[in-house]
Amino acid sequence: MKTPNFKLNAVLLCALAITIVSILPIVNIINIICGGMLLGGFLSVNYYYRQTGKNNLNIAVKDVFMITLLGGILSAIFVSGIFLLTMMTGKENQITLMKEQFGDMLRNVPQEFQKGLDDLSAEFDKYGFSPTLAITSLIINLIVHPIFAFVGGLISYGINIRKKKQIPLQ
């Protein structure tokens, strides 16, 4: 008899939730507090906890760690890939647009920052996208997504363990 792979489903749920929240413009507002990553970790561990409970299996913190780590890494790759595709398909230099939008505010920043923006703008002009920005985005996402997904997973784990240990009132 083939047993379903709940861990794989939980990892994919985590990656899907984080990716959807990260790429949808209006929904992305909850990422100000890393809410999308917390939500992805929470939902995936909650799903895994419910599935293992149906099959009388126990869940451990190492399962939470593995599910959220892999889901966070997968979502970081998806989000960075979509970000890269967005940069490559855009016709305008996004750094130049940003500098125009924030014109007066950027006059008060240090010259090193201005030079960095000019370098990124030159990459956009040369390649049609910025490899530096794409790689930096991937590295940051590979760090942030798994960490906050794990925190969300731990919250779900703690809530579910606490519910399990409560004695019903008689």
PDB file of C-alpha atoms in Angstrom:
ATOM      1  CA  MET A   1       0.000   0.000   0.000  1.00  0.00           C
ATOM      2  CA  LYS A   2       1.378   3.380  -1.006  1.00  0.00           C
ATOM      3  CA  THR A   3       1.378   5.995   1.757  1.00  0.00           C
ATOM      4  CA  PRO A   4       0.831   9.641   0.824  1.00  0.00           C
ATOM      5  CA  ASN A   5       3.789  11.951   1.262  1.00  0.00           C
ATOM      6  CA  PHE A   6       2.422  14.610   3.594  1.00  0.00           C
ATOM      7  CA  LYS A   7       5.803  16.276   4.019  1.00  0.00           C
ATOM      8  CA  LEU A   8       6.148  16.944   0.302  1.00  0.00           C
ATOM      9  CA  ASN A   9       2.616  18.339   0.161  1.00  0.00           C
ATOM     10  CA  ALA A  10       3.364  20.550   3.170  1.00  0.00           C
ATOM     11  CA  VAL A  11       6.589  21.828   1.563  1.00  0.00           C
ATOM     12  CA  LEU A  12       4.730  22.661  -1.652  1.00  0.00           C
ATOM     13  CA  LEU A  13       1.936  24.363   0.310  1.00  0.00           C
ATOM     14  CA  CYS A  14       4.524  26.474   2.150  1.00  0.00           C
ATOM     15  CA  ALA A  15       6.266  27.474  -1.095  1.00  0.00           C
ATOM     16  CA  LEU A  16       2.974  28.219  -2.853  1.00  0.00           C
ATOM     17  CA  ALA A  17       1.591  30.366  -0.030  1.00  0.00           C
ATOM     18  CA  ILE A  18       4.773  32.417   0.301  1.00  0.00           C
ATOM     19  CA  THR A  19       5.119  32.839  -3.471  1.00  0.00           C
ATOM     20  CA  ILE A  20       1.509  33.942  -3.973  1.00  0.00           C
ATOM     21  CA  VAL A  21       1.677  36.477  -1.142  1.00  0.00           C
ATOM     22  CA  SER A  22       5.036  37.771  -2.387  1.00  0.00           C
ATOM     23  CA  ILE A  23       4.084  38.323  -6.023  1.00  0.00           C
ATOM     24  CA  LEU A  24       0.525  39.652  -5.806  1.00  0.00           C
ATOM     25  CA  PRO A  25       0.668  43.452  -5.592  1.00  0.00           C
ATOM     26  CA  ILE A  26      -2.100  44.245  -3.088  1.00  0.00           C
ATOM     27  CA  VAL A  27      -1.685  41.093  -0.985  1.00  0.00           C
ATOM     28  CA  ASN A  28       2.073  41.764  -0.769  1.00  0.00           C
ATOM     29  CA  ILE A  29       1.401  44.531   1.772  1.00  0.00           C
ATOM     30  CA  ILE A  30       1.414  41.939   4.590  1.00  0.00           C
ATOM     31  CA  ASN A  31       5.083  41.244   3.808  1.00  0.00           C
ATOM     32  CA  ILE A  32       5.894  44.519   5.569  1.00  0.00           C
ATOM     33  CA  ILE A  33       5.866  42.398   8.734  1.00  0.00           C
ATOM     34  CA  CYS A  34       7.017  39.224   6.893  1.00  0.00           C
ATOM     35  CA  GLY A  35       3.426  38.020   7.169  1.00  0.00           C
ATOM     36  CA  GLY A  36       3.475  36.034   3.940  1.00  0.00           C
ATOM     37  CA  MET A  37       6.398  33.919   5.094  1.00  0.00           C
ATOM     38  CA  LEU A  38       4.880  33.452   8.543  1.00  0.00           C
ATOM     39  CA  LEU A  39       1.589  32.463   6.915  1.00  0.00           C
ATOM     40  CA  GLY A  40       3.255  29.960   4.587  1.00  0.00           C
ATOM     41  CA  GLY A  41       5.072  28.259   7.459  1.00  0.00           C
ATOM     42  CA  PHE A  42       1.974  28.306   9.647  1.00  0.00           C
ATOM     43  CA  LEU A  43      -0.309  26.816   6.990  1.00  0.00           C
ATOM     44  CA  SER A  44       2.125  24.116   5.921  1.00  0.00           C
ATOM     45  CA  VAL A  45       2.838  22.879   9.451  1.00  0.00           C
ATOM     46  CA  ASN A  46      -0.848  23.055  10.350  1.00  0.00           C
ATOM     47  CA  TYR A  47      -1.666  20.955   7.262  1.00  0.00           C
ATOM     48  CA  TYR A  48       1.077  18.452   8.114  1.00  0.00           C
ATOM     49  CA  TYR A  49      -0.059  18.262  11.746  1.00  0.00           C
ATOM     50  CA  ARG A  50      -3.645  17.511  10.724  1.00  0.00           C
ATOM     51  CA  GLN A  51      -2.594  14.859   8.201  1.00  0.00           C
ATOM     52  CA  THR A  52      -0.299  13.088  10.648  1.00  0.00           C
ATOM     53  CA  GLY A  53      -2.998  13.228  13.315  1.00  0.00           C
ATOM     54  CA  LYS A  54      -5.388  11.351  11.031  1.00  0.00           C
ATOM     55  CA  ASN A  55      -2.781   8.594  10.668  1.00  0.00           C
ATOM     56  CA  ASN A  56      -1.823   8.504  14.381  1.00  0.00           C
ATOM     57  CA  LEU A  57       1.690   9.795  13.722  1.00  0.00           C
ATOM     58  CA  ASN A  58       3.591  12.282  15.861  1.00  0.00           C
ATOM     59  CA  ILE A  59       5.147  15.482  14.598  1.00  0.00           C
ATOM     60  CA  ALA A  60       8.510  16.733  15.843  1.00  0.00           C
ATOM     61  CA  VAL A  61      10.287  20.082  15.649  1.00  0.00           C
ATOM     62  CA  LYS A  62      12.710  18.546  13.119  1.00  0.00           C
ATOM     63  CA  ASP A  63       9.714  17.975  10.810  1.00  0.00           C
ATOM     64  CA  VAL A  64       8.707  21.615  11.235  1.00  0.00           C
ATOM     65  CA  PHE A  65      12.266  22.693  10.454  1.00  0.00           C
ATOM     66  CA  MET A  66      12.552  20.509   7.360  1.00  0.00           C
ATOM     67  CA  ILE A  67       9.165  21.491   5.923  1.00  0.00           C
ATOM     68  CA  THR A  68       9.658  25.217   6.421  1.00  0.00           C
ATOM     69  CA  LEU A  69      13.313  25.220   5.349  1.00  0.00           C
ATOM     70  CA  LEU A  70      12.576  23.469   2.065  1.00  0.00           C
ATOM     71  CA  GLY A  71       9.375  25.461   1.490  1.00  0.00           C
ATOM     72  CA  GLY A  72      11.228  28.717   2.184  1.00  0.00           C
ATOM     73  CA  ILE A  73      14.077  27.832  -0.170  1.00  0.00           C
ATOM     74  CA  LEU A  74      11.675  26.777  -2.922  1.00  0.00           C
ATOM     75  CA  SER A  75       9.622  29.961  -2.542  1.00  0.00           C
ATOM     76  CA  ALA A  76      12.790  32.100  -2.554  1.00  0.00           C
ATOM     77  CA  ILE A  77      13.782  30.570  -5.898  1.00  0.00           C
ATOM     78  CA  PHE A  78      10.275  31.046  -7.338  1.00  0.00           C
ATOM     79  CA  VAL A  79       9.950  34.652  -6.138  1.00  0.00           C
ATOM     80  CA  SER A  80      13.448  35.581  -7.335  1.00  0.00           C
ATOM     81  CA  GLY A  81      12.781  33.927 -10.699  1.00  0.00           C
ATOM     82  CA  ILE A  82       9.548  35.868 -11.138  1.00  0.00           C
ATOM     83  CA  PHE A  83      11.360  39.062 -10.078  1.00  0.00           C
ATOM     84  CA  LEU A  84      14.046  38.358 -12.697  1.00  0.00           C
ATOM     85  CA  LEU A  85      11.436  37.717 -15.410  1.00  0.00           C
ATOM     86  CA  THR A  86       9.731  40.966 -14.477  1.00  0.00           C
ATOM     87  CA  MET A  87      13.030  42.837 -14.789  1.00  0.00           C
ATOM     88  CA  MET A  88      13.845  41.204 -18.129  1.00  0.00           C
ATOM     89  CA  THR A  89      10.433  41.806 -19.705  1.00  0.00           C
ATOM     90  CA  GLY A  90      10.181  45.422 -18.573  1.00  0.00           C
ATOM     91  CA  LYS A  91      11.018  47.929 -21.267  1.00  0.00           C
ATOM     92  CA  GLU A  92      12.109  50.741 -18.973  1.00  0.00           C
ATOM     93  CA  ASN A  93      15.098  51.093 -16.703  1.00  0.00           C
ATOM     94  CA  GLN A  94      13.549  50.541 -13.276  1.00  0.00           C
ATOM     95  CA  ILE A  95      16.344  52.332 -11.436  1.00  0.00           C
ATOM     96  CA  THR A  96      15.865  55.447 -13.570  1.00  0.00           C
ATOM     97  CA  LEU A  97      12.119  55.335 -12.883  1.00  0.00           C
ATOM     98  CA  MET A  98      12.782  55.025  -9.155  1.00  0.00           C
ATOM     99  CA  LYS A  99      15.201  57.957  -9.243  1.00  0.00           C
ATOM    100  CA  GLU A 100      12.587  60.079 -11.018  1.00  0.00           C
ATOM    101  CA  GLN A 101       9.875  59.133  -8.497  1.00  0.00           C
ATOM    102  CA  PHE A 102      12.045  59.868  -5.462  1.00  0.00           C
ATOM    103  CA  GLY A 103      13.959  62.751  -7.041  1.00  0.00           C
ATOM    104  CA  ASP A 104      14.011  65.240  -4.148  1.00  0.00           C
ATOM    105  CA  MET A 105      14.494  62.599  -1.469  1.00  0.00           C
ATOM    106  CA  LEU A 106      17.525  61.096  -3.224  1.00  0.00           C
ATOM    107  CA  ARG A 107      19.413  64.393  -3.164  1.00  0.00           C
ATOM    108  CA  ASN A 108      20.058  63.961   0.571  1.00  0.00           C
ATOM    109  CA  VAL A 109      21.569  60.458   0.365  1.00  0.00           C
ATOM    110  CA  PRO A 110      25.343  59.837   0.429  1.00  0.00           C
ATOM    111  CA  GLN A 111      27.309  59.891  -2.821  1.00  0.00           C
ATOM    112  CA  GLU A 112      28.182  56.186  -2.436  1.00  0.00           C
ATOM    113  CA  PHE A 113      24.488  55.321  -2.588  1.00  0.00           C
ATOM    114  CA  GLN A 114      24.031  57.529  -5.658  1.00  0.00           C
ATOM    115  CA  LYS A 115      26.986  55.785  -7.319  1.00  0.00           C
ATOM    116  CA  GLY A 116      25.477  52.383  -6.503  1.00  0.00           C
ATOM    117  CA  LEU A 117      22.198  53.423  -8.116  1.00  0.00           C
ATOM    118  CA  ASP A 118      24.066  54.682 -11.166  1.00  0.00           C
ATOM    119  CA  ASP A 119      25.908  51.333 -11.440  1.00  0.00           C
ATOM    120  CA  LEU A 120      22.626  49.414 -11.240  1.00  0.00           C
ATOM    121  CA  SER A 121      21.125  51.742 -13.835  1.00  0.00           C
ATOM    122  CA  ALA A 122      24.090  51.111 -16.139  1.00  0.00           C
ATOM    123  CA  GLU A 123      23.533  47.347 -15.781  1.00  0.00           C
ATOM    124  CA  PHE A 124      19.893  47.814 -16.764  1.00  0.00           C
ATOM    125  CA  ASP A 125      20.975  49.780 -19.837  1.00  0.00           C
ATOM    126  CA  LYS A 126      23.642  47.246 -20.800  1.00  0.00           C
ATOM    127  CA  TYR A 127      21.861  43.912 -20.164  1.00  0.00           C
ATOM    128  CA  GLY A 128      18.186  44.833 -19.981  1.00  0.00           C
ATOM    129  CA  PHE A 129      18.166  43.741 -16.331  1.00  0.00           C
ATOM    130  CA  SER A 130      20.495  44.002 -13.370  1.00  0.00           C
ATOM    131  CA  PRO A 131      22.410  40.808 -12.547  1.00  0.00           C
ATOM    132  CA  THR A 132      23.588  42.376  -9.281  1.00  0.00           C
ATOM    133  CA  LEU A 133      20.030  43.142  -8.211  1.00  0.00           C
ATOM    134  CA  ALA A 134      18.828  39.664  -9.247  1.00  0.00           C
ATOM    135  CA  ILE A 135      21.583  37.861  -7.314  1.00  0.00           C
ATOM    136  CA  THR A 136      21.153  40.106  -4.267  1.00  0.00           C
ATOM    137  CA  SER A 137      17.413  39.466  -4.301  1.00  0.00           C
ATOM    138  CA  LEU A 138      17.970  35.703  -4.466  1.00  0.00           C
ATOM    139  CA  ILE A 139      20.465  35.730  -1.590  1.00  0.00           C
ATOM    140  CA  ILE A 140      18.225  37.855   0.633  1.00  0.00           C
ATOM    141  CA  ASN A 141      15.185  35.699  -0.172  1.00  0.00           C
ATOM    142  CA  LEU A 142      17.161  32.502   0.532  1.00  0.00           C
ATOM    143  CA  ILE A 143      17.892  33.852   4.007  1.00  0.00           C
ATOM    144  CA  VAL A 144      14.620  35.562   4.922  1.00  0.00           C
ATOM    145  CA  HIS A 145      12.006  33.131   3.543  1.00  0.00           C
ATOM    146  CA  PRO A 146      13.150  29.998   5.431  1.00  0.00           C
ATOM    147  CA  ILE A 147      13.733  31.881   8.702  1.00  0.00           C
ATOM    148  CA  PHE A 148      10.291  33.465   8.864  1.00  0.00           C
ATOM    149  CA  ALA A 149       8.578  30.352   7.497  1.00  0.00           C
ATOM    150  CA  PHE A 150      10.192  28.436  10.376  1.00  0.00           C
ATOM    151  CA  VAL A 151       8.902  30.994  12.871  1.00  0.00           C
ATOM    152  CA  GLY A 152       5.393  30.624  11.417  1.00  0.00           C
ATOM    153  CA  GLY A 153       5.769  26.843  11.542  1.00  0.00           C
ATOM    154  CA  LEU A 154       6.848  26.970  15.191  1.00  0.00           C
ATOM    155  CA  ILE A 155       3.799  29.095  16.030  1.00  0.00           C
ATOM    156  CA  SER A 156       1.552  26.504  14.373  1.00  0.00           C
ATOM    157  CA  TYR A 157       3.397  23.664  16.098  1.00  0.00           C
ATOM    158  CA  GLY A 158       3.042  25.326  19.497  1.00  0.00           C
ATOM    159  CA  ILE A 159      -0.667  25.995  19.023  1.00  0.00           C
ATOM    160  CA  ASN A 160      -1.371  22.440  17.860  1.00  0.00           C
ATOM    161  CA  ILE A 161       0.660  20.819  20.640  1.00  0.00           C
ATOM    162  CA  ARG A 162      -1.101  22.975  23.202  1.00  0.00           C
ATOM    163  CA  LYS A 163      -4.520  22.021  21.799  1.00  0.00           C
ATOM    164  CA  LYS A 164      -3.567  18.347  21.914  1.00  0.00           C
ATOM    165  CA  LYS A 165      -2.559  18.521  25.589  1.00  0.00           C
ATOM    166  CA  GLN A 166      -5.705  20.319  26.747  1.00  0.00           C
ATOM    167  CA  ILE A 167      -8.056  18.178  28.764  1.00  0.00           C
ATOM    168  CA  PRO A 168     -11.674  18.519  27.717  1.00  0.00           C
ATOM    169  CA  LEU A 169     -14.060  19.890  30.347  1.00  0.00           C
ATOM    170  CA  GLN A 170     -16.585  17.439  31.783  1.00  0.00           C
TER     171      GLN A 170
END
